[in-house]
mmCIF file of C-alpha atoms in Angstrom:
data_model
loop_
_atom_site.group_PDB
_atom_site.id
_atom_site.type_symbol
_atom_site.label_atom_id
_atom_site.label_comp_id
_atom_site.label_asym_id
_atom_site.label_seq_id
_atom_site.Cartn_x
_atom_site.Cartn_y
_atom_site.Cartn_z
ATOM 1 C CA MET A 1 111.202 118.333 93.979
ATOM 2 C CA ASP A 2 109.139 120.822 91.982
ATOM 3 C CA ALA A 3 105.936 119.810 93.988
ATOM 4 C CA HIS A 4 107.665 120.712 97.359
ATOM 5 C CA GLU A 5 108.794 124.576 95.816
ATOM 6 C CA LYS A 6 105.305 124.921 94.638
ATOM 7 C CA LEU A 7 103.181 124.081 97.780
ATOM 8 C CA GLN A 8 105.548 125.811 100.568
ATOM 9 C CA GLU A 9 102.855 128.707 100.207
ATOM 10 C CA VAL A 10 99.987 126.411 100.335
ATOM 11 C CA ILE A 11 100.426 123.495 103.134
ATOM 12 C CA HIS A 12 101.364 123.494 106.391
ATOM 13 C CA ARG A 13 104.818 122.385 107.120
ATOM 14 C CA THR A 14 103.580 119.799 109.760
ATOM 15 C CA PRO A 15 105.580 118.972 112.987
ATOM 16 C CA LEU A 16 107.719 115.624 113.471
ATOM 17 C CA GLU A 17 107.260 114.815 116.969
ATOM 18 C CA THR A 18 109.274 112.393 119.060
ATOM 19 C CA SER A 19 107.243 110.466 121.877
ATOM 20 C CA ALA A 20 109.274 109.230 124.989
ATOM 21 C CA THR A 21 106.660 106.511 125.199
ATOM 22 C CA LEU A 22 107.024 105.133 122.001
ATOM 23 C CA ASN A 23 110.623 105.489 122.250
ATOM 24 C CA GLN A 24 110.723 103.270 125.343
ATOM 25 C CA GLN A 25 108.260 100.841 123.969
ATOM 26 C CA THR A 26 109.906 100.291 120.575
ATOM 27 C CA GLY A 27 113.564 100.409 121.767
ATOM 28 C CA GLN A 28 114.222 103.328 119.364
ATOM 29 C CA ASP A 29 113.638 106.620 118.345
ATOM 30 C CA VAL A 30 109.996 107.231 116.947
ATOM 31 C CA TYR A 31 109.192 110.267 114.906
ATOM 32 C CA LEU A 32 105.693 110.912 114.202
ATOM 33 C CA LYS A 33 104.782 113.330 111.129
ATOM 34 C CA MET A 34 101.728 114.886 112.437
ATOM 35 C CA GLU A 35 99.575 115.204 109.112
ATOM 36 C CA ASN A 36 96.654 115.072 111.227
ATOM 37 C CA GLN A 37 97.331 118.652 111.800
ATOM 38 C CA GLN A 38 97.359 119.480 108.096
ATOM 39 C CA LYS A 39 95.174 121.847 106.442
ATOM 40 C CA THR A 40 91.681 119.932 106.016
ATOM 41 C CA GLY A 41 92.827 117.288 108.745
ATOM 42 C CA ALA A 42 94.876 115.145 106.551
ATOM 43 C CA PHE A 43 97.869 114.682 103.607
ATOM 44 C CA LYS A 44 95.729 114.727 100.769
ATOM 45 C CA VAL A 45 95.285 118.244 100.531
ATOM 46 C CA ARG A 46 99.127 117.978 99.284
ATOM 47 C CA GLY A 47 98.412 115.964 96.123
ATOM 48 C CA ALA A 48 95.151 117.758 95.513
ATOM 49 C CA SER A 49 96.799 121.015 95.603
ATOM 50 C CA TYR A 50 99.576 120.096 93.420
ATOM 51 C CA LYS A 51 97.178 118.525 90.800
ATOM 52 C CA VAL A 52 94.767 121.539 90.941
ATOM 53 C CA GLU A 53 97.333 123.900 90.599
ATOM 54 C CA SER A 54 99.173 121.890 87.352
ATOM 55 C CA LEU A 55 95.623 121.721 85.549
ATOM 56 C CA THR A 56 95.489 123.911 82.105
ATOM 57 C CA ASP A 57 93.020 126.825 82.040
ATOM 58 C CA GLU A 58 90.993 124.704 79.623
ATOM 59 C CA GLU A 59 90.910 121.759 82.166
ATOM 60 C CA ALA A 60 89.843 124.247 84.940
ATOM 61 C CA ARG A 61 86.925 125.649 82.857
ATOM 62 C CA ARG A 62 85.235 122.222 82.542
ATOM 63 C CA GLY A 63 85.146 122.000 86.236
ATOM 64 C CA VAL A 64 86.653 118.960 88.390
ATOM 65 C CA ILE A 65 84.994 115.625 89.434
ATOM 66 C CA ALA A 66 86.481 113.382 92.088
ATOM 67 C CA ALA A 67 86.050 110.273 94.037
ATOM 68 C CA SER A 68 87.046 109.861 97.739
ATOM 69 C CA ALA A 69 86.704 107.890 100.962
ATOM 70 C CA GLY A 70 86.721 111.663 102.594
ATOM 71 C CA ASN A 71 90.239 113.153 102.832
ATOM 72 C CA HIS A 72 90.710 113.564 99.111
ATOM 73 C CA ALA A 73 87.455 115.025 98.907
ATOM 74 C CA GLN A 74 88.544 118.008 101.228
ATOM 75 C CA GLY A 75 91.894 118.597 99.497
ATOM 76 C CA VAL A 76 90.205 118.903 96.080
ATOM 77 C CA ALA A 77 87.372 120.885 97.550
ATOM 78 C CA LEU A 78 89.809 123.495 98.834
ATOM 79 C CA ALA A 79 92.014 123.633 96.258
ATOM 80 C CA ALA A 80 89.470 124.114 93.660
ATOM 81 C CA THR A 81 87.711 126.618 95.516
ATOM 82 C CA LYS A 82 91.033 128.740 95.961
ATOM 83 C CA ARG A 83 91.472 128.335 92.180
ATOM 84 C CA GLY A 84 87.754 129.589 91.407
ATOM 85 C CA ILE A 85 86.852 125.969 89.982
ATOM 86 C CA GLN A 86 83.413 124.038 90.659
ATOM 87 C CA ALA A 87 84.193 120.933 92.297
ATOM 88 C CA LYS A 88 81.654 117.753 92.392
ATOM 89 C CA ILE A 89 82.651 114.717 94.777
ATOM 90 C CA PHE A 90 81.523 111.375 94.923
ATOM 91 C CA MET A 91 81.836 109.576 98.542
ATOM 92 C CA PRO A 92 80.811 106.239 99.793
ATOM 93 C CA GLU A 93 77.627 106.251 101.547
ATOM 94 C CA ALA A 94 79.211 105.133 105.048
ATOM 95 C CA THR A 95 81.721 108.318 104.741
ATOM 96 C CA PRO A 96 81.808 109.839 108.592
ATOM 97 C CA ARG A 97 79.454 112.978 108.670
ATOM 98 C CA ALA A 98 82.350 115.136 109.641
ATOM 99 C CA LYS A 99 84.205 114.548 106.096
ATOM 100 C CA VAL A 100 81.114 115.173 104.250
ATOM 101 C CA GLU A 101 80.405 118.334 105.970
ATOM 102 C CA ALA A 102 83.924 119.599 105.936
ATOM 103 C CA THR A 103 83.968 118.868 102.194
ATOM 104 C CA GLU A 104 80.489 121.007 101.658
ATOM 105 C CA GLY A 105 82.207 123.785 103.648
ATOM 106 C CA TYR A 106 85.049 123.759 101.477
ATOM 107 C CA GLY A 107 82.669 124.655 98.505
ATOM 108 C CA ALA A 108 82.460 121.193 96.839
ATOM 109 C CA ARG A 109 79.043 119.604 95.967
ATOM 110 C CA VAL A 110 78.933 115.975 97.402
ATOM 111 C CA VAL A 111 77.087 112.916 96.149
ATOM 112 C CA LEU A 112 76.860 109.872 98.586
ATOM 113 C CA THR A 113 76.737 106.616 96.524
ATOM 114 C CA GLY A 114 77.973 102.935 97.254
ATOM 115 C CA GLU A 115 79.754 100.860 100.097
ATOM 116 C CA SER A 116 83.087 101.722 99.223
ATOM 117 C CA PHE A 117 85.556 104.178 97.369
ATOM 118 C CA GLN A 118 85.296 101.633 94.108
ATOM 119 C CA GLU A 119 81.736 102.179 93.866
ATOM 120 C CA ALA A 120 82.014 105.953 94.313
ATOM 121 C CA TYR A 121 84.535 105.935 91.741
ATOM 122 C CA GLN A 122 82.433 104.191 88.979
ATOM 123 C CA ALA A 123 79.656 106.647 89.510
ATOM 124 C CA ALA A 124 82.186 109.676 89.365
ATOM 125 C CA MET A 125 83.438 108.290 86.057
ATOM 126 C CA LYS A 126 80.221 107.863 84.657
ATOM 127 C CA GLU A 127 79.292 111.488 85.687
ATOM 128 C CA GLN A 128 82.822 112.845 84.097
ATOM 129 C CA GLU A 129 81.858 111.380 80.928
ATOM 130 C CA ARG A 130 78.412 112.830 81.093
ATOM 131 C CA LEU A 131 79.655 116.271 81.695
ATOM 132 C CA GLY A 132 83.231 116.132 80.201
ATOM 133 C CA ALA A 133 84.932 117.567 83.556
ATOM 134 C CA THR A 134 88.362 116.917 84.497
ATOM 135 C CA PHE A 135 88.667 113.624 86.736
ATOM 136 C CA LEU A 136 91.002 113.988 89.857
ATOM 137 C CA HIS A 137 92.142 110.622 90.806
ATOM 138 C CA PRO A 138 92.877 110.551 94.628
ATOM 139 C CA PHE A 139 95.962 108.074 94.052
ATOM 140 C CA ASP A 140 96.805 106.780 90.443
ATOM 141 C CA ASP A 141 98.126 110.101 89.114
ATOM 142 C CA TYR A 142 101.727 111.258 88.906
ATOM 143 C CA ASP A 143 100.937 114.597 90.160
ATOM 144 C CA VAL A 144 98.944 113.579 93.354
ATOM 145 C CA MET A 145 102.052 111.239 93.884
ATOM 146 C CA ALA A 146 104.219 114.170 93.593
ATOM 147 C CA GLY A 147 102.400 116.059 96.029
ATOM 148 C CA GLN A 148 102.272 113.485 98.685
ATOM 149 C CA GLY A 149 106.001 112.937 98.059
ATOM 150 C CA THR A 150 106.423 116.620 99.712
ATOM 151 C CA ILE A 151 105.985 114.797 102.994
ATOM 152 C CA ALA A 152 109.062 112.700 102.602
ATOM 153 C CA VAL A 153 110.941 115.636 101.757
ATOM 154 C CA GLU A 154 110.057 117.582 105.114
ATOM 155 C CA MET A 155 110.400 114.493 107.102
ATOM 156 C CA LEU A 156 114.094 114.235 105.989
ATOM 157 C CA GLN A 157 114.819 118.121 106.455
ATOM 158 C CA GLN A 158 113.428 117.868 109.710
ATOM 159 C CA GLN A 159 115.631 114.816 110.705
ATOM 160 C CA PRO A 160 118.031 113.537 108.199
ATOM 161 C CA ASP A 161 119.070 110.556 110.299
ATOM 162 C CA LEU A 162 115.809 108.924 109.789
ATOM 163 C CA ASP A 163 116.656 105.310 108.548
ATOM 164 C CA THR A 164 113.011 103.745 107.883
ATOM 165 C CA LEU A 165 109.384 105.171 107.065
ATOM 166 C CA TYR A 166 106.150 103.577 108.098
ATOM 167 C CA VAL A 167 103.361 104.396 105.744
ATOM 168 C CA PRO A 168 100.071 103.560 105.716
ATOM 169 C CA ILE A 169 98.566 102.015 102.243
ATOM 170 C CA GLY A 170 95.072 102.374 100.555
ATOM 171 C CA GLY A 171 95.042 103.188 96.736
ATOM 172 C CA GLY A 172 99.211 103.701 97.172
ATOM 173 C CA GLY A 173 99.194 107.230 96.191
ATOM 174 C CA LEU A 174 101.012 108.258 99.546
ATOM 175 C CA ILE A 175 103.270 105.728 99.945
ATOM 176 C CA SER A 176 104.193 105.897 96.054
ATOM 177 C CA GLY A 177 105.193 109.562 96.249
ATOM 178 C CA VAL A 178 107.011 109.120 99.781
ATOM 179 C CA ALA A 179 108.970 106.286 98.775
ATOM 180 C CA PHE A 180 109.996 107.839 95.259
ATOM 181 C CA ALA A 181 110.933 111.031 97.123
ATOM 182 C CA ALA A 182 112.780 109.406 100.235
ATOM 183 C CA LYS A 183 114.911 107.201 97.854
ATOM 184 C CA GLN A 184 115.812 110.225 95.730
ATOM 185 C CA LEU A 185 117.324 111.826 99.105
ATOM 186 C CA LYS A 186 118.577 108.712 100.925
ATOM 187 C CA PRO A 187 118.860 105.799 99.048
ATOM 188 C CA ASP A 188 119.392 103.326 101.599
ATOM 189 C CA ILE A 189 116.293 104.449 103.579
ATOM 190 C CA ARG A 190 113.721 101.502 103.937
ATOM 191 C CA VAL A 191 110.207 102.388 103.420
ATOM 192 C CA ILE A 192 107.597 99.926 105.074
ATOM 193 C CA GLY A 193 104.026 100.039 103.781
ATOM 194 C CA VAL A 194 101.111 99.246 106.331
ATOM 195 C CA GLN A 195 97.542 98.037 105.237
ATOM 196 C CA SER A 196 94.499 97.122 107.215
ATOM 197 C CA ALA A 197 94.023 93.317 107.092
ATOM 198 C CA LYS A 198 90.433 94.135 106.030
ATOM 199 C CA ALA A 199 91.578 95.979 102.999
ATOM 200 C CA PRO A 200 94.904 94.269 101.795
ATOM 201 C CA SER A 201 94.444 94.243 97.986
ATOM 202 C CA THR A 202 98.281 95.600 97.321
ATOM 203 C CA TYR A 203 99.645 93.078 100.193
ATOM 204 C CA ASN A 204 97.860 90.368 98.458
ATOM 205 C CA ALA A 205 98.671 91.662 95.141
ATOM 206 C CA LEU A 206 102.520 92.140 96.090
ATOM 207 C CA TYR A 207 102.780 88.534 97.669
ATOM 208 C CA LYS A 208 100.263 86.667 95.963
ATOM 209 C CA LYS A 209 98.471 85.925 99.459
ATOM 210 C CA GLY A 210 94.653 86.360 98.141
ATOM 211 C CA PRO A 211 92.233 88.378 95.924
ATOM 212 C CA GLU A 212 93.918 91.459 94.435
ATOM 213 C CA LYS A 213 90.240 92.557 93.910
ATOM 214 C CA LEU A 214 88.226 92.613 97.005
ATOM 215 C CA THR A 215 84.752 92.103 97.522
ATOM 216 C CA SER A 216 84.390 93.957 100.878
ATOM 217 C CA VAL A 217 86.554 96.163 102.565
ATOM 218 C CA ALA A 218 84.769 96.952 106.187
ATOM 219 C CA THR A 219 87.359 98.398 108.559
ATOM 220 C CA ILE A 220 87.723 101.253 110.877
ATOM 221 C CA ALA A 221 90.328 102.706 108.753
ATOM 222 C CA ASP A 222 87.918 104.033 106.221
ATOM 223 C CA GLY A 223 90.395 106.350 104.641
ATOM 224 C CA ILE A 224 92.334 103.437 103.022
ATOM 225 C CA ALA A 225 89.230 101.203 102.595
ATOM 226 C CA VAL A 226 90.191 100.756 98.904
ATOM 227 C CA LYS A 227 88.875 97.353 96.889
ATOM 228 C CA GLU A 228 91.545 97.477 94.212
ATOM 229 C CA LYS A 229 95.235 98.688 94.120
ATOM 230 C CA GLY A 230 96.262 101.518 91.657
ATOM 231 C CA LYS A 231 98.198 100.687 88.425
ATOM 232 C CA LEU A 232 100.525 103.516 88.702
ATOM 233 C CA THR A 233 100.975 103.360 92.164
ATOM 234 C CA PHE A 234 101.493 99.502 92.435
ATOM 235 C CA SER A 235 104.811 99.520 89.817
ATOM 236 C CA CYS A 236 106.258 102.400 92.334
ATOM 237 C CA ILE A 237 105.500 100.333 95.325
ATOM 238 C CA GLN A 238 107.090 97.288 93.659
ATOM 239 C CA LYS A 239 109.941 99.679 92.850
ATOM 240 C CA TYR A 240 110.332 101.624 95.919
ATOM 241 C CA VAL A 241 108.929 99.906 98.969
ATOM 242 C CA ASP A 242 111.017 97.571 100.848
ATOM 243 C CA GLN A 243 108.126 95.697 102.539
ATOM 244 C CA VAL A 244 104.289 95.559 103.187
ATOM 245 C CA ILE A 245 102.555 94.282 106.275
ATOM 246 C CA THR A 246 98.974 94.158 107.354
ATOM 247 C CA VAL A 247 97.127 95.038 110.963
ATOM 248 C CA ASP A 248 94.136 93.769 112.130
ATOM 249 C CA GLU A 249 91.044 96.169 113.827
ATOM 250 C CA GLN A 250 92.274 95.756 117.330
ATOM 251 C CA GLU A 251 95.969 96.989 116.405
ATOM 252 C CA ILE A 252 94.821 99.999 114.585
ATOM 253 C CA ALA A 253 92.396 100.717 117.580
ATOM 254 C CA LYS A 254 94.928 100.559 120.068
ATOM 255 C CA ALA A 255 97.058 102.912 118.563
ATOM 256 C CA MET A 256 94.431 105.202 117.959
ATOM 257 C CA LEU A 257 93.682 105.166 121.763
ATOM 258 C CA MET A 258 97.364 105.290 122.613
ATOM 259 C CA LEU A 259 97.768 108.635 120.302
ATOM 260 C CA LEU A 260 94.677 110.213 122.276
ATOM 261 C CA GLU A 261 95.673 108.896 125.806
ATOM 262 C CA ARG A 262 99.284 109.318 125.895
ATOM 263 C CA GLU A 263 100.179 111.839 123.055
ATOM 264 C CA LYS A 264 97.055 113.855 123.400
ATOM 265 C CA THR A 265 96.403 113.778 119.474
ATOM 266 C CA LEU A 266 93.401 112.574 117.621
ATOM 267 C CA VAL A 267 94.101 110.584 114.819
ATOM 268 C CA GLU A 268 91.411 108.604 112.476
ATOM 269 C CA GLY A 269 91.962 104.925 111.699
ATOM 270 C CA ALA A 270 93.806 105.319 108.427
ATOM 271 C CA GLY A 271 96.037 107.696 110.358
ATOM 272 C CA ALA A 272 96.842 105.222 113.004
ATOM 273 C CA THR A 273 97.590 102.449 110.743
ATOM 274 C CA ALA A 274 101.128 103.037 110.112
ATOM 275 C CA LEU A 275 101.827 103.367 113.839
ATOM 276 C CA ALA A 276 100.258 100.264 114.385
ATOM 277 C CA GLY A 277 102.300 98.593 112.077
ATOM 278 C CA LEU A 278 105.361 99.867 113.925
ATOM 279 C CA LEU A 279 103.934 98.570 117.092
ATOM 280 C CA SER A 280 103.268 94.954 115.638
ATOM 281 C CA GLY A 281 106.761 94.443 115.370
ATOM 282 C CA GLN A 282 106.538 92.487 111.971
ATOM 283 C CA ALA A 283 108.606 94.526 109.876
ATOM 284 C CA SER A 284 112.271 93.123 109.150
ATOM 285 C CA SER A 285 114.327 96.338 110.296
ATOM 286 C CA ASP A 286 116.825 96.942 112.800
ATOM 287 C CA SER A 287 115.970 100.698 112.575
ATOM 288 C CA GLN A 288 117.437 103.086 115.273
ATOM 289 C CA ARG A 289 115.261 106.004 113.865
ATOM 290 C CA CYS A 290 111.892 105.693 112.173
ATOM 291 C CA GLY A 291 109.711 107.978 110.938
ATOM 292 C CA VAL A 292 105.630 107.231 111.128
ATOM 293 C CA ILE A 293 103.359 108.957 109.090
ATOM 294 C CA LEU A 294 100.084 109.866 110.815
ATOM 295 C CA SER A 295 98.190 110.684 107.685
ATOM 296 C CA GLY A 296 94.726 112.187 108.958
ATOM 297 C CA GLY A 297 92.772 113.305 111.882
ATOM 298 C CA ASN A 298 89.273 113.389 110.551
ATOM 299 C CA MET A 299 87.466 111.256 112.605
ATOM 300 C CA ASP A 300 84.017 110.419 113.429
ATOM 301 C CA LEU A 301 83.873 110.944 117.634
ATOM 302 C CA SER A 302 80.713 109.152 117.673
ATOM 303 C CA LYS A 303 82.963 105.947 116.732
ATOM 304 C CA LEU A 304 85.013 106.726 120.267
ATOM 305 C CA PRO A 305 83.157 103.907 122.227
ATOM 306 C CA LEU A 306 83.635 101.295 119.258
ATOM 307 C CA ILE A 307 87.474 102.240 118.987
ATOM 308 C CA ARG A 308 87.813 101.694 122.786
ATOM 309 C CA LYS A 309 85.677 98.472 122.324
ATOM 310 C CA LEU A 310 87.582 96.953 119.732
ATOM 311 C CA ALA A 311 90.957 97.964 121.532
ATOM 312 C CA ASN A 312 90.110 96.005 124.592
ATOM 313 C CA SER A 313 88.471 93.122 122.943
ATOM 314 C CA LYS A 314 89.746 89.741 121.837
ATOM 315 C CA LYS A 315 87.208 89.223 118.830
ATOM 316 C CA MET A 316 87.523 91.804 116.318
ATOM 317 C CA VAL A 317 83.842 92.565 115.135
ATOM 318 C CA ILE A 318 82.935 95.764 113.082
ATOM 319 C CA ALA A 319 79.370 97.297 113.991
#
């Protein structure tokens, strides 16, 4: 739990809130971990900060390069600026403008390239080779996973009786850290991973249901739009995660709208995916008290009409 101790002065200890509406709807006590209220608006600042703190002076001097669908970028930018390190971050061209501007506002230089995280990652790796800078992977890194795992430590301190955790999956850094930490503290706790059905690389690999390397990942959950699972994260998921399920665009949009309308909290697509998983009823669990990680709130508000349309439609179409 070294990461938890180190990050106490750096990050917010976000609230764990319960909802009468969700309790009634699901027949259990539901606790929402409000990482949409975290610094930079998402959990990613935890892993990025722990990784940056762990860099040697030599690694820091070379500057850092990262690739991100948005939230890791802001975490790296903030952590690097705090330590006086130059940061250059590659992001997909479709990244919401709010995430790009926030990343630049935290002091990083942003390069927009490619359709998804994978293309941004490849461009970042080429630049890293050219410059010799230190690359900070958004999920496939044990320090990053350890930083994300501090969420589980906090949740079990705030509500020790939690018996199930619902966690979104993109590359798997969040669920790997959370599942490992949670199982150390409470071995019998169940961990359920939730992916967008439009970006199911981990689900496909785990259950041999389809391609492990995806050609397209067009989803409103842009923060978890990852074409290929992580190597380190996948082995952690196999070992510590009890079940992985997928949810469609309409289910994610409905969860986003419900949180906004009933709970008065703004959550991005990736941030609402775990709740969509709980509400889908797919998980094989007789949970009494479940924790749901709302992983981020950096939503492009211009997309609200699309979210409303998706939530109320029968046919799911991405504009």
